[in-house]
CSV table of C-alpha atoms in Angstrom, one decimal:
chain,number,residue,atom,x,y,z
A,1,MET,CA,0.0,0.0,0.0
A,2,GLU,CA,1.2,3.5,-0.7
A,3,ILE,CA,0.9,6.0,2.2
A,4,ALA,CA,1.4,9.7,1.8
A,5,LEU,CA,2.4,11.8,4.8
A,6,LEU,CA,1.2,15.4,4.0
A,7,GLY,CA,3.1,17.6,6.4
A,8,GLY,CA,5.5,14.7,6.5
A,9,THR,CA,8.3,17.0,7.4
A,10,GLY,CA,6.8,17.6,10.9
A,11,ASP,CA,7.3,15.6,14.1
A,12,ILE,CA,4.4,13.1,13.8
A,13,GLY,CA,4.7,12.8,10.1
A,14,GLN,CA,8.4,11.9,10.4
A,15,GLY,CA,7.7,9.4,13.1
A,16,LEU,CA,5.0,7.6,11.1
A,17,ALA,CA,7.1,7.7,7.9
A,18,LEU,CA,10.1,6.1,9.7
A,19,ARG,CA,8.1,3.4,11.4
A,20,TRP,CA,6.1,2.4,8.4
A,21,ALA,CA,9.3,2.4,6.3
A,22,LEU,CA,11.1,0.3,8.9
A,23,ASP,CA,8.5,-2.1,10.0
A,24,THR,CA,6.3,-2.7,6.9
A,25,ASP,CA,6.4,-3.2,3.2
A,26,HIS,CA,4.2,-0.2,2.6
A,27,SER,CA,5.6,2.5,0.3
A,28,VAL,CA,6.0,5.9,2.1
A,29,VAL,CA,6.0,9.2,0.4
A,30,ILE,CA,6.5,12.7,2.1
A,31,GLY,CA,4.4,15.6,1.1
A,32,SER,CA,4.9,19.2,1.9
A,33,ARG,CA,3.6,22.6,0.6
A,34,ASP,CA,7.2,23.0,-0.5
A,35,ALA,CA,8.4,20.1,-2.7
A,36,ASP,CA,12.0,20.9,-2.2
A,37,LYS,CA,11.6,20.7,1.6
A,38,ALA,CA,9.8,17.3,1.2
A,39,GLU,CA,12.6,16.0,-0.8
A,40,ARG,CA,15.3,17.2,1.6
A,41,LYS,CA,13.4,15.6,4.5
A,42,ALA,CA,12.8,12.4,2.6
A,43,ASN,CA,16.6,12.2,2.1
A,44,GLU,CA,17.0,12.8,5.8
A,45,TYR,CA,14.7,9.9,6.6
A,46,HIS,CA,16.5,7.7,4.1
A,47,SER,CA,19.8,8.6,6.0
A,48,SER,CA,18.2,7.9,9.4
A,49,LEU,CA,17.2,4.4,8.3
A,50,LYS,CA,20.6,3.8,6.6
A,51,GLU,CA,22.2,4.5,10.0
A,52,ILE,CA,20.4,1.5,11.5
A,53,GLY,CA,21.3,-0.6,8.4
A,54,VAL,CA,18.1,-0.3,6.5
A,55,THR,CA,18.2,0.9,2.9
A,56,LEU,CA,14.8,2.3,1.6
A,57,ASP,CA,13.8,4.8,-0.9
A,58,ILE,CA,11.6,7.5,0.5
A,59,ALA,CA,10.4,10.1,-2.0
A,60,GLY,CA,9.4,13.7,-1.3
A,61,TYR,CA,6.9,15.7,-3.3
A,62,SER,CA,4.5,18.5,-3.3
A,63,ASN,CA,1.3,17.6,-1.2
A,64,GLU,CA,-0.7,17.2,-4.4
A,65,THR,CA,1.9,14.9,-6.1
A,66,ALA,CA,2.3,12.8,-2.9
A,67,ALA,CA,-1.5,12.5,-2.4
A,68,ASP,CA,-2.0,11.5,-6.1
A,69,SER,CA,0.0,8.3,-6.0
A,70,ALA,CA,-1.2,7.2,-2.5
A,71,GLU,CA,-4.2,5.2,-1.3
A,72,VAL,CA,-3.9,6.4,2.3
A,73,VAL,CA,-3.3,10.1,2.8
A,74,VAL,CA,-2.3,11.2,6.3
A,75,VAL,CA,-3.1,14.9,7.0
A,76,SER,CA,-0.2,15.4,9.4
A,77,VAL,CA,-0.2,19.2,9.2
A,78,PRO,CA,-0.8,21.7,12.1
A,79,PRO,CA,-4.6,21.8,12.6
A,80,GLU,CA,-5.0,25.3,11.4
A,81,TYR,CA,-3.7,24.1,8.0
A,82,ALA,CA,-5.7,21.0,7.8
A,83,PRO,CA,-8.8,22.3,5.8
A,84,GLN,CA,-6.6,24.1,3.1
A,85,THR,CA,-4.4,21.1,2.8
A,86,VAL,CA,-7.4,18.7,2.2
A,87,GLU,CA,-8.7,21.2,-0.4
A,88,THR,CA,-5.4,21.3,-2.2
A,89,VAL,CA,-5.4,17.6,-2.6
A,90,ALA,CA,-9.1,17.0,-3.0
A,91,PRO,CA,-8.9,17.0,-6.9
A,92,VAL,CA,-6.5,13.9,-6.8
A,93,LEU,CA,-8.5,11.9,-4.3
A,94,GLY,CA,-11.1,9.3,-5.2
A,95,GLU,CA,-13.4,6.9,-3.4
A,96,ASP,CA,-10.7,4.3,-3.0
A,97,ASP,CA,-8.5,6.7,-1.2
A,98,ILE,CA,-8.6,7.2,2.6
A,99,LEU,CA,-7.8,10.6,4.5
A,100,VAL,CA,-6.4,10.0,7.9
A,101,SER,CA,-6.4,12.8,10.6
A,102,PRO,CA,-3.8,12.7,13.4
A,103,ALA,CA,-3.8,16.3,14.3
A,104,VAL,CA,-5.0,17.9,17.6
A,105,GLN,CA,-5.8,21.5,18.3
A,106,MET,CA,-4.7,22.7,21.8
A,107,SER,CA,-4.3,25.9,23.7
A,108,ARG,CA,-1.7,26.6,26.4
A,109,ASP,CA,-1.8,28.8,29.4
A,110,ALA,CA,-0.1,29.0,32.8
A,111,SER,CA,-1.8,26.0,34.0
A,112,GLY,CA,-0.8,23.6,31.1
A,113,PHE,CA,-2.2,22.4,27.9
A,114,HIS,CA,-6.0,22.3,27.2
A,115,TYR,CA,-8.1,20.7,24.4
A,116,ASP,CA,-9.3,23.5,22.1
A,117,PRO,CA,-11.6,21.7,19.7
A,118,PRO,CA,-12.7,23.4,16.5
A,119,GLU,CA,-16.4,24.2,16.1
A,120,ALA,CA,-16.9,21.0,14.1
A,121,GLY,CA,-16.1,19.0,17.3
A,122,SER,CA,-12.6,17.7,16.4
A,123,VAL,CA,-9.9,18.2,13.7
A,124,ALA,CA,-10.9,14.9,12.1
A,125,GLU,CA,-14.4,16.4,11.6
A,126,VAL,CA,-12.8,19.6,10.1
A,127,VAL,CA,-11.0,17.3,7.7
A,128,ASP,CA,-14.2,15.4,7.0
A,129,ARG,CA,-16.1,18.7,6.1
A,130,ALA,CA,-13.2,19.8,3.8
A,131,ALA,CA,-13.0,16.4,2.1
A,132,PRO,CA,-14.8,15.3,-1.1
A,133,ASP,CA,-18.0,13.5,-0.2
A,134,ASP,CA,-16.8,10.1,-1.5
A,135,VAL,CA,-13.6,10.1,0.4
A,136,PRO,CA,-13.7,8.4,3.8
A,137,VAL,CA,-12.0,10.1,6.8
A,138,VAL,CA,-10.5,8.1,9.6
A,139,SER,CA,-8.8,9.5,12.7
A,140,ALA,CA,-5.9,7.9,14.3
A,141,PHE,CA,-2.4,8.4,15.8
A,142,GLN,CA,-3.2,11.5,17.9
A,143,ASN,CA,-1.9,10.1,21.2
A,144,LEU,CA,1.6,8.9,20.1
A,145,ALA,CA,4.7,10.8,21.3
A,146,ALA,CA,6.4,12.0,18.2
A,147,GLY,CA,9.8,11.7,20.0
A,148,ALA,CA,9.3,8.0,20.7
A,149,LEU,CA,8.0,7.4,17.3
A,150,SER,CA,10.9,9.0,15.5
A,151,ASP,CA,13.5,7.5,17.8
A,152,LEU,CA,13.8,4.1,16.1
A,153,GLU,CA,15.7,2.6,19.0
A,154,THR,CA,12.7,3.2,21.3
A,155,ASP,CA,10.4,0.2,21.6
A,156,LEU,CA,6.8,1.4,21.3
A,157,GLU,CA,4.0,0.0,23.5
A,158,ALA,CA,1.0,2.2,23.0
A,159,ASP,CA,-2.7,2.1,21.9
A,160,VAL,CA,-4.0,3.9,18.8
A,161,VAL,CA,-7.7,4.7,19.1
A,162,VAL,CA,-9.2,4.8,15.6
A,163,THR,CA,-12.5,6.5,14.7
A,164,GLY,CA,-14.4,6.7,11.5
A,165,ASP,CA,-17.8,6.2,9.8
A,166,ASP,CA,-16.6,4.0,6.9
A,167,SER,CA,-16.0,0.6,8.5
A,168,GLU,CA,-13.8,-0.7,5.6
A,169,ALA,CA,-11.6,2.4,5.7
A,170,LYS,CA,-11.3,2.2,9.5
A,171,GLU,CA,-10.3,-1.5,9.2
A,172,THR,CA,-7.6,-0.5,6.7
A,173,VAL,CA,-6.2,2.2,9.2
A,174,MET,CA,-6.4,-0.1,12.1
A,175,ALA,CA,-4.3,-2.6,10.1
A,176,LEU,CA,-1.8,0.0,9.3
A,177,ALA,CA,-1.5,0.9,13.0
A,178,GLU,CA,-1.0,-2.8,13.8
A,179,ASP,CA,1.7,-3.0,11.2
A,180,ILE,CA,4.0,-0.8,13.3
A,181,ASP,CA,5.6,-2.9,16.0
A,182,GLY,CA,4.3,-2.2,19.5
A,183,LEU,CA,1.1,-0.3,18.5
A,184,ARG,CA,-2.3,-1.8,19.2
A,185,PRO,CA,-5.3,-0.4,17.3
A,186,LEU,CA,-8.6,0.1,19.2
A,187,ASP,CA,-11.9,1.0,17.6
A,188,GLY,CA,-13.2,4.2,19.1
A,189,GLY,CA,-16.5,4.1,17.1
A,190,PRO,CA,-17.7,6.8,14.7
A,191,LEU,CA,-15.9,9.9,13.7
A,192,ALA,CA,-18.2,11.9,16.0
A,193,ASN,CA,-16.5,10.3,18.9
A,194,THR,CA,-13.0,11.8,17.9
A,195,GLY,CA,-13.1,14.7,20.4
A,196,VAL,CA,-12.4,12.5,23.4
A,197,VAL,CA,-9.6,10.9,21.6
A,198,GLU,CA,-7.8,14.1,20.5
A,199,SER,CA,-8.3,15.5,24.1
A,200,VAL,CA,-5.9,12.8,25.4
A,201,THR,CA,-3.0,14.6,23.7
A,202,PRO,CA,-3.0,17.7,26.0
A,203,LEU,CA,-3.3,15.3,29.0
A,204,LEU,CA,-0.3,13.4,28.0
A,205,ILE,CA,1.7,16.7,27.8
A,206,ASN,CA,0.4,17.8,31.2
A,207,LEU,CA,1.5,14.5,32.8
A,208,ALA,CA,4.9,14.8,31.2
A,209,MET,CA,5.3,18.3,32.6
A,210,ASN,CA,4.1,17.5,36.2
A,211,ASN,CA,5.7,14.1,36.9
A,212,ASP,CA,9.4,13.4,37.2
A,213,GLY,CA,10.7,10.8,34.9
A,214,MET,CA,7.7,10.9,32.5
A,215,HIS,CA,8.2,11.9,29.0
A,216,ASP,CA,7.3,10.8,25.5
A,217,LEU,CA,4.1,9.3,27.0
A,218,GLY,CA,1.6,7.2,25.2
A,219,VAL,CA,-1.7,5.6,26.5
A,220,ARG,CA,-2.8,2.1,27.2
A,221,PHE,CA,-6.3,1.1,27.9
A,222,GLU,CA,-6.8,-2.1,30.0
B,1,MET,CA,-7.6,9.5,58.2
B,2,GLU,CA,-11.4,9.7,58.0
B,3,ILE,CA,-12.9,9.7,54.4
B,4,ALA,CA,-16.5,10.6,53.7
B,5,LEU,CA,-18.0,9.4,50.4
B,6,LEU,CA,-21.0,11.6,49.8
B,7,GLY,CA,-23.2,9.8,47.4
B,8,GLY,CA,-21.4,6.7,48.6
B,9,THR,CA,-24.4,4.6,47.7
B,10,GLY,CA,-23.5,4.9,44.0
B,11,ASP,CA,-21.1,3.0,41.8
B,12,ILE,CA,-17.9,4.9,42.2
B,13,GLY,CA,-18.6,5.7,45.8
B,14,GLN,CA,-19.1,2.1,46.6
B,15,GLY,CA,-16.0,1.1,44.9
B,16,LEU,CA,-13.8,3.6,46.6
B,17,ALA,CA,-15.4,2.9,50.0
B,18,LEU,CA,-14.8,-0.8,49.6
B,19,ARG,CA,-11.2,-0.5,48.4
B,20,TRP,CA,-10.2,2.0,51.2
B,21,ALA,CA,-11.8,-0.2,53.7
B,22,LEU,CA,-10.1,-3.3,52.5
B,23,ASP,CA,-6.6,-1.9,51.5
B,24,THR,CA,-6.0,0.8,54.2
B,25,ASP,CA,-6.4,1.8,57.8
B,26,HIS,CA,-8.5,4.8,56.9
B,27,SER,CA,-11.9,5.1,58.3
B,28,VAL,CA,-14.6,5.2,55.8
B,29,VAL,CA,-18.2,6.8,56.2
B,30,ILE,CA,-21.0,6.7,53.7
B,31,GLY,CA,-23.1,9.8,53.0
B,32,SER,CA,-26.3,10.1,51.2
B,33,ARG,CA,-29.2,12.7,51.0
B,34,ASP,CA,-31.2,9.9,52.7
B,35,ALA,CA,-29.4,8.8,56.0
B,36,ASP,CA,-31.4,5.5,56.0
B,37,LYS,CA,-30.2,4.6,52.6
B,38,ALA,CA,-26.7,5.4,53.6
B,39,GLU,CA,-27.0,3.2,56.6
B,40,ARG,CA,-28.5,0.3,54.5
B,41,LYS,CA,-25.6,0.6,52.0
B,42,ALA,CA,-23.0,0.8,54.7
B,43,ASN,CA,-24.4,-2.5,56.0
B,44,GLU,CA,-24.2,-3.9,52.6
B,45,TYR,CA,-20.6,-3.0,52.2
B,46,HIS,CA,-19.9,-4.4,55.6
B,47,SER,CA,-21.4,-7.7,54.4
B,48,SER,CA,-19.5,-7.6,51.1
B,49,LEU,CA,-16.1,-7.3,53.1
B,50,LYS,CA,-17.3,-10.0,55.5
B,51,GLU,CA,-17.8,-12.4,52.6
B,52,ILE,CA,-14.1,-12.1,51.9
B,53,GLY,CA,-13.2,-12.6,55.5
B,54,VAL,CA,-12.8,-8.9,56.5
B,55,THR,CA,-14.7,-7.5,59.4
B,56,LEU,CA,-14.9,-3.7,59.4
B,57,ASP,CA,-17.5,-1.2,60.6
B,58,ILE,CA,-18.6,1.1,57.9
B,59,ALA,CA,-21.1,3.8,59.0
B,60,GLY,CA,-23.7,5.5,56.9
B,61,TYR,CA,-25.2,9.0,57.7
B,62,SER,CA,-26.7,11.9,56.1
B,63,ASN,CA,-24.2,13.9,53.8
B,64,GLU,CA,-23.9,16.6,56.4
B,65,THR,CA,-23.1,14.2,59.3
B,66,ALA,CA,-20.7,12.1,57.2
B,67,ALA,CA,-18.8,15.3,56.1
B,68,ASP,CA,-18.6,16.7,59.5
B,69,SER,CA,-16.5,13.9,60.9
B,70,ALA,CA,-14.2,13.5,57.9
B,71,GLU,CA,-11.0,15.2,56.7
B,72,VAL,CA,-11.4,14.1,53.1
B,73,VAL,CA,-14.9,14.5,51.6
B,74,VAL,CA,-15.5,12.8,48.1
B,75,VAL,CA,-18.3,14.3,46.2
B,76,SER,CA,-19.3,11.0,44.4
B,77,VAL,CA,-22.7,12.3,43.4
B,78,PRO,CA,-24.1,12.6,39.8
B,79,PRO,CA,-22.5,15.9,38.4
B,80,GLU,CA,-25.8,17.7,38.3
B,81,TYR,CA,-26.1,17.3,42.1
B,82,ALA,CA,-22.5,18.3,42.8
B,83,PRO,CA,-23.1,22.0,43.6
B,84,GLN,CA,-26.0,21.6,45.9
B,85,THR,CA,-24.4,18.7,47.7
B,86,VAL,CA,-21.3,21.0,48.3
B,87,GLU,CA,-23.6,23.8,49.6
B,88,THR,CA,-25.2,21.4,51.9
B,89,VAL,CA,-22.0,20.3,53.6
B,90,ALA,CA,-20.2,23.6,53.4
B,91,PRO,CA,-21.1,24.8,56.9
B,92,VAL,CA,-19.3,21.7,58.5
B,93,LEU,CA,-16.2,22.1,56.3
B,94,GLY,CA,-13.0,23.8,57.4
B,95,GLU,CA,-9.6,24.7,55.9
B,96,ASP,CA,-8.2,21.4,57.1
B,97,ASP,CA,-10.6,19.5,55.1
B,98,ILE,CA,-10.4,18.5,51.5
B,99,LEU,CA,-13.1,18.1,48.8
B,100,VAL,CA,-12.4,15.6,46.1
B,101,SER,CA,-14.3,15.7,42.9
B,102,PRO,CA,-14.5,12.2,40.9
B,103,ALA,CA,-17.5,13.0,38.8
B,104,VAL,CA,-17.7,13.5,35.0
B,105,GLN,CA,-20.6,15.1,32.9
B,106,MET,CA,-21.2,13.2,29.7
B,107,SER,CA,-23.8,13.1,26.9
B,108,ARG,CA,-24.7,10.1,24.9
B,109,ASP,CA,-26.1,9.9,21.3
B,110,ALA,CA,-26.2,7.2,18.6
B,111,SER,CA,-22.4,7.5,18.1
B,112,GLY,CA,-21.4,6.9,21.6
B,113,PHE,CA,-20.5,8.9,24.7
B,114,HIS,CA,-19.2,12.5,24.6
B,115,TYR,CA,-17.5,14.8,27.2
B,116,ASP,CA,-20.1,17.5,28.0
B,117,PRO,CA,-18.2,19.9,30.3
B,118,PRO,CA,-20.0,22.4,32.4
B,119,GLU,CA,-19.4,26.1,31.8
B,120,ALA,CA,-16.8,26.2,34.5
B,121,GLY,CA,-14.7,23.8,32.5
B,122,SER,CA,-15.1,20.7,34.5
B,123,VAL,CA,-17.2,19.2,37.3
B,124,ALA,CA,-14.2,19.8,39.6
B,125,GLU,CA,-14.2,23.4,38.9
B,126,VAL,CA,-18.1,23.5,39.6
B,127,VAL,CA,-17.2,21.9,42.9
B,128,ASP,CA,-14.6,24.5,43.6
B,129,ARG,CA,-16.9,27.4,42.9
B,130,ALA,CA,-19.5,25.9,45.2
B,131,ALA,CA,-17.0,25.2,48.0
B,132,PRO,CA,-16.1,27.6,50.7
B,133,ASP,CA,-13.0,29.7,49.8
B,134,ASP,CA,-10.8,28.1,52.4
B,135,VAL,CA,-11.5,24.5,51.4
B,136,PRO,CA,-9.2,23.1,48.8
B,137,VAL,CA,-10.6,21.0,45.9
B,138,VAL,CA,-8.8,18.1,44.3
B,139,SER,CA,-10.0,16.1,41.4
B,140,ALA,CA,-9.3,12.4,41.1
B,141,PHE,CA,-10.6,8.9,40.4
B,142,GLN,CA,-12.6,9.9,37.3
B,143,ASN,CA,-11.2,7.2,35.1
B,144,LEU,CA,-11.6,4.2,37.2
B,145,ALA,CA,-14.2,1.5,36.3
B,146,ALA,CA,-16.7,1.3,39.0
B,147,GLY,CA,-17.3,-2.3,38.2
B,148,ALA,CA,-13.7,-3.4,38.7
B,149,LEU,CA,-13.4,-1.2,41.8
B,150,SER,CA,-16.3,-2.7,43.5
B,151,ASP,CA,-15.4,-6.3,42.6
B,152,LEU,CA,-12.8,-7.0,45.3
B,153,GLU,CA,-11.5,-10.1,43.5
B,154,THR,CA,-10.4,-7.9,40.5
B,155,ASP,CA,-6.7,-6.8,40.8
B,156,LEU,CA,-6.6,-3.2,39.7
B,157,GLU,CA,-3.8,-1.7,37.6
B,158,ALA,CA,-4.8,1.7,36.7
B,159,ASP,CA,-3.5,5.4,36.8
B,160,VAL,CA,-5.3,8.1,38.7
B,161,VAL,CA,-4.6,11.6,37.5
B,162,VAL,CA,-4.9,14.1,40.3
B,163,THR,CA,-5.4,17.8,39.7
B,164,GLY,CA,-5.6,20.7,42.2
B,165,ASP,CA,-4.2,24.1,43.1
B,166,ASP,CA,-3.3,23.3,46.8
B,167,SER,CA,-0.2,21.2,46.6
B,168,GLU,CA,-0.6,19.9,50.2
B,169,ALA,CA,-4.2,18.7,49.6
B,170,LYS,CA,-3.1,17.3,46.2
B,171,GLU,CA,-0.3,15.2,47.8
B,172,THR,CA,-2.9,14.0,50.4
B,173,VAL,CA,-5.2,12.7,47.7
B,174,MET,CA,-2.4,11.3,45.7
B,175,ALA,CA,-1.3,9.3,48.8
B,176,LEU,CA,-4.9,8.1,49.3
B,177,ALA,CA,-4.9,6.8,45.7
B,178,GLU,CA,-1.6,5.1,46.2
B,179,ASP,CA,-3.0,3.4,49.4
B,180,ILE,CA,-5.4,1.4,47.2
B,181,ASP,CA,-3.5,-1.6,45.8
B,182,GLY,CA,-2.9,-1.3,42.0
B,183,LEU,CA,-3.6,2.4,41.7
B,184,ARG,CA,-0.8,4.8,40.6
B,185,PRO,CA,-1.4,8.5,41.3
B,186,LEU,CA,-0.1,11.0,38.7
B,187,ASP,CA,0.0,14.7,39.0
B,188,GLY,CA,-2.1,16.4,36.3
B,189,GLY,CA,-1.3,20.0,37.4
B,190,PRO,CA,-3.7,22.6,38.6
B,191,LEU,CA,-7.5,22.2,38.8
B,192,ALA,CA,-7.8,24.1,35.5
B,193,ASN,CA,-6.4,21.1,33.7
B,194,THR,CA,-9.2,18.8,34.9
B,195,GLY,CA,-11.2,18.9,31.7
B,196,VAL,CA,-8.7,16.7,29.8
B,197,VAL,CA,-8.9,14.2,32.7
B,198,GLU,CA,-12.7,14.0,33.0
B,199,SER,CA,-12.9,13.6,29.2
B,200,VAL,CA,-11.0,10.2,29.3
B,201,THR,CA,-14.2,8.6,30.9
B,202,PRO,CA,-16.5,8.8,27.9
B,203,LEU,CA,-13.5,7.4,25.8
B,204,LEU,CA,-13.1,4.6,28.1
B,205,ILE,CA,-16.9,3.7,27.7
B,206,ASN,CA,-16.7,4.1,23.8
B,207,LEU,CA,-13.7,1.7,23.8
B,208,ALA,CA,-15.6,-0.9,25.9
B,209,MET,CA,-18.6,-0.6,23.6
B,210,ASN,CA,-16.7,-1.0,20.4
B,211,ASN,CA,-14.0,-3.6,21.1
B,212,ASP,CA,-14.8,-7.2,21.9
B,213,GLY,CA,-13.4,-8.4,25.2
B,214,MET,CA,-12.8,-4.9,26.6
B,215,HIS,CA,-14.8,-3.9,29.6
B,216,ASP,CA,-14.2,-2.2,33.0
B,217,LEU,CA,-11.4,-0.3,31.4
B,218,GLY,CA,-8.9,1.8,33.2
B,219,VAL,CA,-6.1,3.9,31.6
B,220,ARG,CA,-2.2,3.8,32.0
B,221,PHE,CA,0.2,6.4,30.8
B,222,GLU,CA,3.6,5.1,29.8
């Protein structure tokens, strides 16, 4: 399967790109608003993998070109850029493609981080509104620590809650989560349930800030 | 230490009462709007403990009487009754007492459960507004499965995120959480951070509803 990481030059995009490249046979392409930046980053990821003895081609393109060739398109951009990013790639998406939303909108004040959901209820629902009607949207990967994901020497052990209204698309994304060593996909129900998943992310940051020895936290449900 | 569980006839109140009675030397009193009901429930808890070979007196009183004798007062009532419950017991509370808020306000629709925070930001902040100025409020125990807590044959293994603005009161409640076998207290920061803790509860219910074999879920951060 070909996976495009739009905004794949950022933290979570980098981590997912490296893990899918390392742990699976899926083909990974990096997208960015700036195709040159995407190419530079793709080369960096290639080098990171080479350092641990893995030779893999990772390509970098403009977001449109990256999305065009992929079946699964991860909108790993800052939440405020999610709608315009989806609109940019909409012309190259079809009903066999899946948009994945891993972003979270947060605010910060003196107390810590807070969940700051958009009016639609969640970033995933913003992505869904911006997406063509026939393209299913699935939310996943919000609660992973980018640092742990990108550090290929860190063993992961974390749950990935997946939400979506299209059960086939949701199953595909759950399988892609399971393909990464140490991640366990869980079904969070329909896309309308995404808010309570996204809001775990500011909690993870608050816990890391307030408890000695806790950092790069993930979450497990048991 | 004497702990009063206001609304201690409900699910989470029952679970905390039984665990503190079983695992610690703290004295537990049950409060209810209806003193007779509190006494009946206290007798039931006494019998539950006796079944597993533990003989302990648990008393049941009106909420006011229960709060009067206790140093830690847990407001384990449904969220809509939290403000009036706190107002009822306010005259018997002093600066050496601590109010603990474990309640979560949720809504439910065809998709599942959603976090439905009160205007104050969280139930804990509602409790704080209703509390006398000199009585510290701490939030904790929102993300425990009442079923697992009340079933004394279930080994717990769950994190308890504790928030509060009074560090001494927060430490006291973190210690009370740690006193229950299998619970690990974590510092979630100030009371203003409580919303992202409370919102984990509807997520736990959604996960139990959508994943075979998952029930009575707790959460671990690692």
